[in-house]
mmCIF file of C-alpha atoms in Angstrom:
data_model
loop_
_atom_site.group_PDB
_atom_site.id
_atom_site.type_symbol
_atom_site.label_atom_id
_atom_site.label_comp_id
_atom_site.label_asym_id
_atom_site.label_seq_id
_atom_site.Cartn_x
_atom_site.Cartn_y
_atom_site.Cartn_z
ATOM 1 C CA UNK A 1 -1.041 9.209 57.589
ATOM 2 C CA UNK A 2 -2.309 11.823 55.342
ATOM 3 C CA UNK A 3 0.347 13.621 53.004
ATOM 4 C CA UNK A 4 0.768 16.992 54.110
ATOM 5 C CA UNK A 5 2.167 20.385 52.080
ATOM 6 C CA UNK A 6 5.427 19.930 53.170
ATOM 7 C CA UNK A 7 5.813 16.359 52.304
ATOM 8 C CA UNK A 8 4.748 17.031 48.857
ATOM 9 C CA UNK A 9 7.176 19.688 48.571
ATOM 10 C CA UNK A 10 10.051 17.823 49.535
ATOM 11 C CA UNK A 11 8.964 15.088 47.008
ATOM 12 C CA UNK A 12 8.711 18.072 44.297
ATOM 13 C CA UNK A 13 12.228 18.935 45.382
ATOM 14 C CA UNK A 14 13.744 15.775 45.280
ATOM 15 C CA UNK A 15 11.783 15.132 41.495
ATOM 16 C CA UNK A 16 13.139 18.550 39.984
ATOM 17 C CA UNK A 17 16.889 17.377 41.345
ATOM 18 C CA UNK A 18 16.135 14.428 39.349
ATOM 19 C CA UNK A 19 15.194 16.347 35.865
ATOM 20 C CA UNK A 20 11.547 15.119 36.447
ATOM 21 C CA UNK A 21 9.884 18.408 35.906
ATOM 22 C CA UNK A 22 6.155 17.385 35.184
ATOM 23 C CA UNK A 23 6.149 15.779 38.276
ATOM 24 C CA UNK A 24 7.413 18.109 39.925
ATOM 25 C CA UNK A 25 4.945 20.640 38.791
ATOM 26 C CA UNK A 26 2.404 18.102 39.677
ATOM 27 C CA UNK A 27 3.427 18.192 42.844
ATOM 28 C CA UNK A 28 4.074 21.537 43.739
ATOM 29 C CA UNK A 29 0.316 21.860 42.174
ATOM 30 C CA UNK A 30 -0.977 19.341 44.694
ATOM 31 C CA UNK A 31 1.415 21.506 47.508
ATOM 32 C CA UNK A 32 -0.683 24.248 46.741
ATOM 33 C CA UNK A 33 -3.994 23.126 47.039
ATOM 34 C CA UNK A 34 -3.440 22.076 50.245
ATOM 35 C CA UNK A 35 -1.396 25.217 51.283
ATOM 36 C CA UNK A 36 -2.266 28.141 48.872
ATOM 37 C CA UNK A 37 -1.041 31.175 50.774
ATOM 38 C CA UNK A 38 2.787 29.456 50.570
ATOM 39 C CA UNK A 39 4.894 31.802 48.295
ATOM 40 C CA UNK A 40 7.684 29.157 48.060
ATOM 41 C CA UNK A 41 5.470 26.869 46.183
ATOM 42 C CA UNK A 42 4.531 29.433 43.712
ATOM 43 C CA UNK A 43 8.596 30.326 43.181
ATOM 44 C CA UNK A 44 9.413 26.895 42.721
ATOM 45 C CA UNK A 45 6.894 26.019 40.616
ATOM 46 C CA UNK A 46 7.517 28.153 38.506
ATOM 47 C CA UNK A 47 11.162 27.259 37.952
ATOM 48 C CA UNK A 48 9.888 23.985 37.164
ATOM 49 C CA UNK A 49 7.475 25.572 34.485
ATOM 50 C CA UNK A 50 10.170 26.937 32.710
ATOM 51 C CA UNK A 51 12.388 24.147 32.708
ATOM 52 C CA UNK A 52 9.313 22.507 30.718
ATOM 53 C CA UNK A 53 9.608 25.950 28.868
ATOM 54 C CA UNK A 54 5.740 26.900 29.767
ATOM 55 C CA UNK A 55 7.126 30.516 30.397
ATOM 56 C CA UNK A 56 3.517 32.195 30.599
ATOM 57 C CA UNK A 57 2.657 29.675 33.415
ATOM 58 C CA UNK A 58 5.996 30.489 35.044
ATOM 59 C CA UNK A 59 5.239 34.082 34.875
ATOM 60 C CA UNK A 60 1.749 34.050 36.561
ATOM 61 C CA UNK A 61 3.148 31.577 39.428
ATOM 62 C CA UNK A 62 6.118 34.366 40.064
ATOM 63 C CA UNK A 63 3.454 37.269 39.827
ATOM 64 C CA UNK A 64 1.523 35.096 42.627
ATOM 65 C CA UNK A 65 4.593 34.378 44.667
ATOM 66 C CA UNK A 66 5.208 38.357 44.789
ATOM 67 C CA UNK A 67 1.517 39.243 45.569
ATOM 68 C CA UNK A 68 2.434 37.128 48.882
ATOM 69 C CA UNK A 69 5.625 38.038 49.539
ATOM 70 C CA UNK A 70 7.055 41.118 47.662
ATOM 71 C CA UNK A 71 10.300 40.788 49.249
ATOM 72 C CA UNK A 72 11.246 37.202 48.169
ATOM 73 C CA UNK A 73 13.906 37.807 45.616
ATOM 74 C CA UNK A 74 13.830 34.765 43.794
ATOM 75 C CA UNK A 75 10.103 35.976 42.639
ATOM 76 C CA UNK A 76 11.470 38.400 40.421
ATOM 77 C CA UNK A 77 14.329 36.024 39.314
ATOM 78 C CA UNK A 78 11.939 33.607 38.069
ATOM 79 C CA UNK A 79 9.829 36.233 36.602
ATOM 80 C CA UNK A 80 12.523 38.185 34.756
ATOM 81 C CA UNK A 81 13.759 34.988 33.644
ATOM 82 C CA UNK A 82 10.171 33.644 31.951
ATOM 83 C CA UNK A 83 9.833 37.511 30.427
ATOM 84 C CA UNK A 84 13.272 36.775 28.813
ATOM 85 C CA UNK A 85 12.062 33.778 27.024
ATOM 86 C CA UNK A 86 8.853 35.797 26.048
ATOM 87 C CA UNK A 87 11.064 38.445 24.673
ATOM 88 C CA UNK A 88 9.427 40.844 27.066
ATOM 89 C CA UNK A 89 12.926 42.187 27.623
ATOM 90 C CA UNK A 90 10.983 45.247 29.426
ATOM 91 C CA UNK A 91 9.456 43.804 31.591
ATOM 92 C CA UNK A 92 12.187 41.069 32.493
ATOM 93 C CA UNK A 93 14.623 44.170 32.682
ATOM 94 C CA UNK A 94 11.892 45.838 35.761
ATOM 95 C CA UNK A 95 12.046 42.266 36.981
ATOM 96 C CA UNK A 96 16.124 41.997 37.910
ATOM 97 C CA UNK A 97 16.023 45.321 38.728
ATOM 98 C CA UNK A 98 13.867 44.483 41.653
ATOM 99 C CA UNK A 99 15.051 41.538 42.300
ATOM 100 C CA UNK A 100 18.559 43.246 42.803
ATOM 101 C CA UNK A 101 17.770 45.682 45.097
ATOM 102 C CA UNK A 102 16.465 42.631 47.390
ATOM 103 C CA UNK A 103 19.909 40.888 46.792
ATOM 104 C CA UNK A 104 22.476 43.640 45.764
ATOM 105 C CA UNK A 105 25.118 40.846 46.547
ATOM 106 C CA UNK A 106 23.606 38.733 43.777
ATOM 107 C CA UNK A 107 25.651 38.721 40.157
ATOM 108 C CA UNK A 108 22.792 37.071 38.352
ATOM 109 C CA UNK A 109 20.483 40.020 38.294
ATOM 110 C CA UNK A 110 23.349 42.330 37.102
ATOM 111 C CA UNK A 111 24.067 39.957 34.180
ATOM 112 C CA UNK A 112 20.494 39.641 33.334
ATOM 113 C CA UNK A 113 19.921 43.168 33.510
ATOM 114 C CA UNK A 114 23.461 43.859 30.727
ATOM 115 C CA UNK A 115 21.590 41.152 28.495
ATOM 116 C CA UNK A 116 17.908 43.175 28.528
ATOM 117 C CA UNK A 117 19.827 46.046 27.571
ATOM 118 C CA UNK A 118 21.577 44.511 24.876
ATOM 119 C CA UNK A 119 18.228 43.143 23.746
ATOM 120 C CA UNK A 120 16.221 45.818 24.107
ATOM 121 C CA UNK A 121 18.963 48.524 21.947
ATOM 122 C CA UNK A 122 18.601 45.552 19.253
ATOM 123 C CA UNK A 123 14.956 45.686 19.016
ATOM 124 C CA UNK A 124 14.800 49.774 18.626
ATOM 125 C CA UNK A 125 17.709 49.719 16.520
ATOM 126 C CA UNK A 126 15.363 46.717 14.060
ATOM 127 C CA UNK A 127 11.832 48.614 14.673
ATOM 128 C CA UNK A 128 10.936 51.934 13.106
ATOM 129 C CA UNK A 129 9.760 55.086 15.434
ATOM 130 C CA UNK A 130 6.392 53.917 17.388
ATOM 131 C CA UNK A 131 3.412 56.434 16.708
ATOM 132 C CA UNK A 132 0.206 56.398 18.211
ATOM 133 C CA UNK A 133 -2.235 54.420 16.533
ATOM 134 C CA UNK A 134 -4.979 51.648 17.249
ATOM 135 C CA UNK A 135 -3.606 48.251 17.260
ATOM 136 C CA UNK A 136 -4.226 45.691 14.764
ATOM 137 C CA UNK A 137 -7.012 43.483 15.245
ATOM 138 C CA UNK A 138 -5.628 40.908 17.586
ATOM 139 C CA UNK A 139 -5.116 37.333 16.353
ATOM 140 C CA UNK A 140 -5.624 33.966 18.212
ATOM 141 C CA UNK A 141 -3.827 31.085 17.266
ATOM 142 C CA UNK A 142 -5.093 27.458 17.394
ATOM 143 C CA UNK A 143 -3.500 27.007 20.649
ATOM 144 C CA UNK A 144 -6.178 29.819 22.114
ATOM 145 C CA UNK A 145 -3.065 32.480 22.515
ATOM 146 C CA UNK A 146 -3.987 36.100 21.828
ATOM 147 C CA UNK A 147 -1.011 38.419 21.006
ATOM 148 C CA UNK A 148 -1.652 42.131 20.830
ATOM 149 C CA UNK A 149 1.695 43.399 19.372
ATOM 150 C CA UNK A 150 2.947 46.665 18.740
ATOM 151 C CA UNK A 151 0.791 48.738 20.652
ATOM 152 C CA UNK A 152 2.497 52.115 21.422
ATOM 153 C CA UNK A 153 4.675 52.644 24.396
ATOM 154 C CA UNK A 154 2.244 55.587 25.720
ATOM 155 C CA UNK A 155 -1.273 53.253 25.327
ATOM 156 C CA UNK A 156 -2.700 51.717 28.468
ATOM 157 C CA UNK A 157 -4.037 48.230 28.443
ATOM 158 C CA UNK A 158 -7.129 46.437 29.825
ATOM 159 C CA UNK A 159 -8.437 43.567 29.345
ATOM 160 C CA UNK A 160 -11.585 41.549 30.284
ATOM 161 C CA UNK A 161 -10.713 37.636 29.477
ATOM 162 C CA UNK A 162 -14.028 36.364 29.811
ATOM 163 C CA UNK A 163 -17.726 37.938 30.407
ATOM 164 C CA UNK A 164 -20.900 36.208 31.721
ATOM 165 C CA UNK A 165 -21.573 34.623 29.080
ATOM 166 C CA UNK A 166 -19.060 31.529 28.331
ATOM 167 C CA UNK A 167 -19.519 31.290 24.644
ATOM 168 C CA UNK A 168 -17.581 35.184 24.539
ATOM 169 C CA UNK A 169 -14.393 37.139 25.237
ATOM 170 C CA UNK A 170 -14.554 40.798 25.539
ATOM 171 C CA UNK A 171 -10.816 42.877 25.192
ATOM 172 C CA UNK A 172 -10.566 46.875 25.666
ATOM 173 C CA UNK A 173 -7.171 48.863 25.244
ATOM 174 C CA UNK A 174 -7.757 52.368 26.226
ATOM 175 C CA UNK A 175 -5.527 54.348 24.066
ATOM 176 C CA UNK A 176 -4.904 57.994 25.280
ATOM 177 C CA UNK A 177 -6.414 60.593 23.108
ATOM 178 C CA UNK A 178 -7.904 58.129 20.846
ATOM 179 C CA UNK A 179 -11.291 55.894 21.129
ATOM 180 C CA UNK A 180 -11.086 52.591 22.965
ATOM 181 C CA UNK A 181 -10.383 49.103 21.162
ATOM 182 C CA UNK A 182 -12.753 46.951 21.885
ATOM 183 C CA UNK A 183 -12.589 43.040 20.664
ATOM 184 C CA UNK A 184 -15.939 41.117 21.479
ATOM 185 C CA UNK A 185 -16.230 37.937 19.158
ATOM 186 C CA UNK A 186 -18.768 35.422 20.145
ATOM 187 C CA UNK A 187 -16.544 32.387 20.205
ATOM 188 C CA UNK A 188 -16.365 28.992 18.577
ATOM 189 C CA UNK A 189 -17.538 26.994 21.669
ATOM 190 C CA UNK A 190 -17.747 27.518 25.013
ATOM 191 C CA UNK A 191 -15.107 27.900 27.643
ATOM 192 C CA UNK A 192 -14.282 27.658 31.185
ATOM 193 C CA UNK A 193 -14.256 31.165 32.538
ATOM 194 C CA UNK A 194 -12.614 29.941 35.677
ATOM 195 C CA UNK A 195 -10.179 28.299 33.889
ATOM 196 C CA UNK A 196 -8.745 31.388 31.703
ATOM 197 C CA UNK A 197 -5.894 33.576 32.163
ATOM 198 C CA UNK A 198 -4.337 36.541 30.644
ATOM 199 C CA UNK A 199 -1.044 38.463 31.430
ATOM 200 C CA UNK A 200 -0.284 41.965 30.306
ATOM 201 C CA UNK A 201 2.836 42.071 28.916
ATOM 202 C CA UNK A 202 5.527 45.602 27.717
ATOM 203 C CA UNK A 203 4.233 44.369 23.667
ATOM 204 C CA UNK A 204 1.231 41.880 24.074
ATOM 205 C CA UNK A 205 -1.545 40.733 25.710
ATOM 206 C CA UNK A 206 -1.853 36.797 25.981
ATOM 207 C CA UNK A 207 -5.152 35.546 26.360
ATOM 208 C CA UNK A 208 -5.633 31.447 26.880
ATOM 209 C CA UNK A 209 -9.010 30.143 27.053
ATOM 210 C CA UNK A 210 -10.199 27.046 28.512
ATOM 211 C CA UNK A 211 -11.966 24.906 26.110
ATOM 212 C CA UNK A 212 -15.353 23.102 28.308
ATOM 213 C CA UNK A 213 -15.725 20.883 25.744
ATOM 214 C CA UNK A 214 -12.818 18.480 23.909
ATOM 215 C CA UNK A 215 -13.858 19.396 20.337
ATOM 216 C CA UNK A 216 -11.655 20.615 17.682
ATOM 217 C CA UNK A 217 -12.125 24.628 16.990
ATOM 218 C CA UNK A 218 -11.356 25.303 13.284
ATOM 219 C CA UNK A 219 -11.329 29.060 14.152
ATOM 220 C CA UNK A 220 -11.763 31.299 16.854
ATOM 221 C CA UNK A 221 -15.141 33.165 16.531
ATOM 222 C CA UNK A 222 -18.309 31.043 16.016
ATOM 223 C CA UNK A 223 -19.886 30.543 11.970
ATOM 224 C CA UNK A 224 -22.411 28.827 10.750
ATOM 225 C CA UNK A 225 -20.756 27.386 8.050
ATOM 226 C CA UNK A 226 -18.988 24.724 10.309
ATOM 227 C CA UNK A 227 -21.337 21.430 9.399
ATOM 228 C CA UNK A 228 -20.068 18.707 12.063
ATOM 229 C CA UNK A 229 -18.039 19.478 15.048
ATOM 230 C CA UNK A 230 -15.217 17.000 15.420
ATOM 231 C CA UNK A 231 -14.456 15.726 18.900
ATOM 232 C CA UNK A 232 -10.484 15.530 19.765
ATOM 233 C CA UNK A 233 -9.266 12.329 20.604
ATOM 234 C CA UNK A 234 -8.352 12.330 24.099
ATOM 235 C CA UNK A 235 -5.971 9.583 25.035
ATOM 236 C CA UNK A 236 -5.211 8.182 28.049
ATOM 237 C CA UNK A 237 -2.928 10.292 30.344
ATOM 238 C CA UNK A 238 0.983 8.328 30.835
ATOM 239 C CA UNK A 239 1.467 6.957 33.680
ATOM 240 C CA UNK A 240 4.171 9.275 35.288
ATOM 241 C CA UNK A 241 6.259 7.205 37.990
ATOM 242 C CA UNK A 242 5.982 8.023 41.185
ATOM 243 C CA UNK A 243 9.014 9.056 43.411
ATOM 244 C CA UNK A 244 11.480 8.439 44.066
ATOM 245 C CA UNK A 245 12.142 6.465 41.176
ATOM 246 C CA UNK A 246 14.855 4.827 39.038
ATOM 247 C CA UNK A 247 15.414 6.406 35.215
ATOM 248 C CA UNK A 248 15.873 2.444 33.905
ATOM 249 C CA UNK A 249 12.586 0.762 35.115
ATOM 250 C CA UNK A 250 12.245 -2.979 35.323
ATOM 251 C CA UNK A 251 9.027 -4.733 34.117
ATOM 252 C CA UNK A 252 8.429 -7.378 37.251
ATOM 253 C CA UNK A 253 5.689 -8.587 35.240
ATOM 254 C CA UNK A 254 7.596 -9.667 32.362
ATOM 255 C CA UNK A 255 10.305 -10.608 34.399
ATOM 256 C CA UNK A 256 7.800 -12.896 36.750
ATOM 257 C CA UNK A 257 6.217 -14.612 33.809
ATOM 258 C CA UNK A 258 9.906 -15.293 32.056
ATOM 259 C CA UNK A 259 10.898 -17.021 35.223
ATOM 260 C CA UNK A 260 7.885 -19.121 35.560
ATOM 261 C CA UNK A 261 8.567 -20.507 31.813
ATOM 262 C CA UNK A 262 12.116 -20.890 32.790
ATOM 263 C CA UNK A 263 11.169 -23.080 35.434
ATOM 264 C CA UNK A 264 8.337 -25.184 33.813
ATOM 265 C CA UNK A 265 10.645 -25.816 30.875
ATOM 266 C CA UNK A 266 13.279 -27.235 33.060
ATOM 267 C CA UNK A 267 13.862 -30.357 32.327
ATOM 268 C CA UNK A 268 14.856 -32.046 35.256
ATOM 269 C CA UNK A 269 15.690 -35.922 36.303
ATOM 270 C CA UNK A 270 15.539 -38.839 39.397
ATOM 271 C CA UNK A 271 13.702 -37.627 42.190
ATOM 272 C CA UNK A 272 13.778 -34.075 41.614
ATOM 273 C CA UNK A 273 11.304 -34.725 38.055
ATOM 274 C CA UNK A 274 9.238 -37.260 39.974
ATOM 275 C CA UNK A 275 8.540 -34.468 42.861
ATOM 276 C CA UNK A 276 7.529 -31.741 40.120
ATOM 277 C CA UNK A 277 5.364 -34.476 38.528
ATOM 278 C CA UNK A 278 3.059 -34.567 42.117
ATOM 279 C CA UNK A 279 3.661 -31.017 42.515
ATOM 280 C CA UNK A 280 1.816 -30.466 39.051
ATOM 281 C CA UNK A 281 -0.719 -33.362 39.928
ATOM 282 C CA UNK A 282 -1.539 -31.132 43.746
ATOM 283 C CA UNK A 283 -1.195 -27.782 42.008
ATOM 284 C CA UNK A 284 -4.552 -28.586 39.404
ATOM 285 C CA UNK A 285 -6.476 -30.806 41.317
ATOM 286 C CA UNK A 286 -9.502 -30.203 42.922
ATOM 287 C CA UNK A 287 -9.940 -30.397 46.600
ATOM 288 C CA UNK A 288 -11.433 -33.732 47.001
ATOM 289 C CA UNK A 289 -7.711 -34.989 44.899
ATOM 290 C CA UNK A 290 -5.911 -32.944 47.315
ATOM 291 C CA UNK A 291 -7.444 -34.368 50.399
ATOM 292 C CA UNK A 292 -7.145 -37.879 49.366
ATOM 293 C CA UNK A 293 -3.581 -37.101 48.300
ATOM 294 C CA UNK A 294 -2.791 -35.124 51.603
ATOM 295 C CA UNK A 295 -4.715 -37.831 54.097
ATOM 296 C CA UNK A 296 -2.914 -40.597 52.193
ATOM 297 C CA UNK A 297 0.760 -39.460 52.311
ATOM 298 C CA UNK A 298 0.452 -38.583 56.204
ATOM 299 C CA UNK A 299 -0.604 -42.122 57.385
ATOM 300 C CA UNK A 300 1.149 -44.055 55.790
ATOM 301 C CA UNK A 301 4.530 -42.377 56.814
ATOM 302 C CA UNK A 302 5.271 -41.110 53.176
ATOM 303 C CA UNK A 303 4.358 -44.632 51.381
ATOM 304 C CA UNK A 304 1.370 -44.114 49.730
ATOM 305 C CA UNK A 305 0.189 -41.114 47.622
ATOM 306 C CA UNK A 306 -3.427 -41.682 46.548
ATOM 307 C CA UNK A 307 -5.589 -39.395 44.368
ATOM 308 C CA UNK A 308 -8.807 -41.322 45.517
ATOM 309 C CA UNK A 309 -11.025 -39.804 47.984
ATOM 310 C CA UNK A 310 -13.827 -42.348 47.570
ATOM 311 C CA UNK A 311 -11.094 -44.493 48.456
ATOM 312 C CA UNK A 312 -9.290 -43.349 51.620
ATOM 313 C CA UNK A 313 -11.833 -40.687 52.739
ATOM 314 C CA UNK A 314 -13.354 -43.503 55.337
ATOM 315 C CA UNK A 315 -10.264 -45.547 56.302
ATOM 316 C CA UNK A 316 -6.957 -45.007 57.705
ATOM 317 C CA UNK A 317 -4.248 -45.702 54.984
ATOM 318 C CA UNK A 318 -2.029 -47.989 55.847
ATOM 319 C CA UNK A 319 2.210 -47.686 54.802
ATOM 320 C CA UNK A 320 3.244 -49.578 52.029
ATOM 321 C CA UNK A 321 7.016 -50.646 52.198
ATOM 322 C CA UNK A 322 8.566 -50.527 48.632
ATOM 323 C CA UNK A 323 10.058 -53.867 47.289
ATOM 324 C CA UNK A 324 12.686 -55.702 49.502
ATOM 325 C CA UNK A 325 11.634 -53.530 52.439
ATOM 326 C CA UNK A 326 9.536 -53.533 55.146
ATOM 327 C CA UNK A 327 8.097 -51.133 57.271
ATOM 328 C CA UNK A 328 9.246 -50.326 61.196
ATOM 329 C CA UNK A 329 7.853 -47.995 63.527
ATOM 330 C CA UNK A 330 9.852 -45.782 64.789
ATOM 331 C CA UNK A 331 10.586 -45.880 68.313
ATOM 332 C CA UNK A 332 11.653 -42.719 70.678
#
C-alpha cells in the first residue's frame, strides 16, 4: 500500500513528540511533495525547523503556510517566533499582531508582542538616528548568507537572487530620492537557481545560494588567482532511524554473532557433546556426506550413521544393535 500525505504526517507528528526533529522535517518534506497545497504541513514544518534552530527555513515555510491560508493563526505564530530569533523584532512584532487578531483569546501573542517592544526600545535606545544613505556593500559569508544591514527605515527593497546566467547574482535596493544599489558579482562557481532563496527582512536581506557543484568557495565573487579548486569531502549521509523507534538501539548483529560464540564455546558432555559432534559433521559436509549420513540413520532404525555414499548409496543399511543387544522389530 503506497504511503499517502497523511500517513507521513502522522509519522512526522509522532517523531517531533519524540524530540526527533530532522526526521520530522524529513517527513513533513516528503508530506509535501505529495500534497503541496496543505498549509498544515508548511506550519508544522516549520516548528520543527526551529526546534533545529534553522529560523530562515522556518520563516519561508510560515510565509508559505499564510500564502494558503491567511487565516491560520499558528502561521504567524511560527513566523513571529523565527523573526524573534533573527532579531527581526519588526517584523516578528507585525507577525503576533496578526496572529492575535485571529486568536484574541490567545496569551502567547500578547506576551510576544510586550517582548518585541521591549526589544525593539533597546535597539533605538543602542543605535544612533537612521539617515538616508546607500547601504554598505553587502557581505556574504562562507555559509552563502547575504546580510544587508542598516538600510534606512524609509528605503524600499528588491531583490533579484539569481539571473539567467548561474555563475551570477544580481541585488537592487531602490532607495527613495537617491540612485538604485545595484550588486552584480559574477560568482565563484555556479549555482542552482532553483535551489536559492531570499527573504526580505525589517534590517536585512538574506540571500542563500545553492552551490551545483561540492567544491570549496574561498570567496564569493569569481578571481583568477584561485590555482586548484578543492572538492569538499562529502560523507556519507547517517542513517536516521526510522519510526517509531526506541532512543537506546540494540545491535542484533552483534548480539547474533555473541550468541553463536556463546554456543560453540560451550563445552558440553555425554550425549548432549556427542550430538553437537554430528551436528558439526552434517552442518559442513557436502551433500553426497549428508545423504549417506541421512539414508544410513533412517534404515537402520537410528543404529548406524555412515558418512559413505559410495558405500550405502546402492544398498539398504541394515541396524546394528550396540554390544549386549540385539535388535527387535517393533510390532503394532
Amino acid at each position: 500500500m503506497a504511503t499517502t500525505a497523511l500517513d507521513l504526517e502522522k509519522s512526522a507528528k509522532e517523531a517531533f513528540i519524540d524530540d526527533h526533529f530532522e526526521l520530522a522535517v524529513d517527513l513533513y518534506s516528503q508530506a509535501i511533495d505529495l500534497n503541496p497545497n496543505f498549509p498544515e504541513l508548511f506550519a508544522d514544518r516549520a516548528q520543527a525547523n526551529i526546534k533545529l534552530s534553522n529560523f530562515t527555513e522556518a520563516v519561508a515555510d510560515a510565509n508559505r503556510a499564510i500564502e494558503l491560508d491567511p487565516s491560520m493563526a499558528k502561521a504567524y505564530l511560527r513566523k513571529g517566533t523565527a523573526c524573534l530569533k533573527l532579531e527581526e523584532y519588526h517584523t516578528a512584532k507585525n507577525a503576533f499582531q496578526a496572529g492575535a487578531a485571529l486568536a484574541p483569546g490567545d496569551s502567547r501573542f500578547v506576551n510576544f508582542i510586550k517582548e518585541c517592544d521591549e526589544r525593539i526600545a533597546e535597539e533605538n535606545a543602542s543605535l544612533p538616528k537612521p539617515s538616508v544613505e546607500k547601504p554598505a556593500e553587502s557581505t556574504i559569508s562562507e555559509g552563502l548568507n547575504s546580510d544587508l544591514k542598516n538600510a534606512p527605515a524609509t528605503t524600499t527593497t528588491t531583490t533579484t537572487p539569481v539571473n539567467g546566467s548561474v555563475t551570477a547574482l544580481s541585488v537592487t535596493i531602490d532607495i527613495p530620492g537617491e540612485e538604485p544599489y545595484h550588486f552584480q558579482p559574477r560568482l565563484f562557481g555556479k549555482i542552482t537557481p532553483a535551489k536559492c532563496r531570499h527573504d526580505v527582512l525589517s534590517t536585512k536581506i538574506e540571500i542563500r545560494l545553492a552551490k551545483a557543484e561540492a567544491i570549496q568557495w574561498t570567496s564569493l565573487e569569481f578571481t583568477k588567482d584561485v590555482a586548484v579548486v578543492q572538492k569538499v569531502n562529502v560523507s556519507a549521509p547517517v542513517q536516521r532511524p526510522s519510526y517509531p523507534s526506541s532512543k537506546h538501539k540494540v545491535d542484533w548483529d552483534k548480539l547474533e554473532a555473541q550468541m553463536k560464540k556463546e554456543e560453540k564455546d560451550e563445552k558440553l558432555d555425554g550425549d548432549a557433546a556427542l550430538n553437537k559432534f554430528f551436528q558439526d559433521i552434517y552442518k559442513d559436509a557436502d551433500e553426497d556426506t549428508r545423504r549417506a549420513m541421512q539414508k544410513s540413520f533412517v534404515e537402520s532404525n537410528g543404529t548406524v550413521l555412515s558418512t559413505n555414499w559410495k558405500e550405502v548409496g546402492t544398498k539398504k543399511v541394515e541396524g546394528s544393535a550396540p554390544d549386549g543387544m540385539e535388535m527387535r522389530k517393533w510390532e503394532y
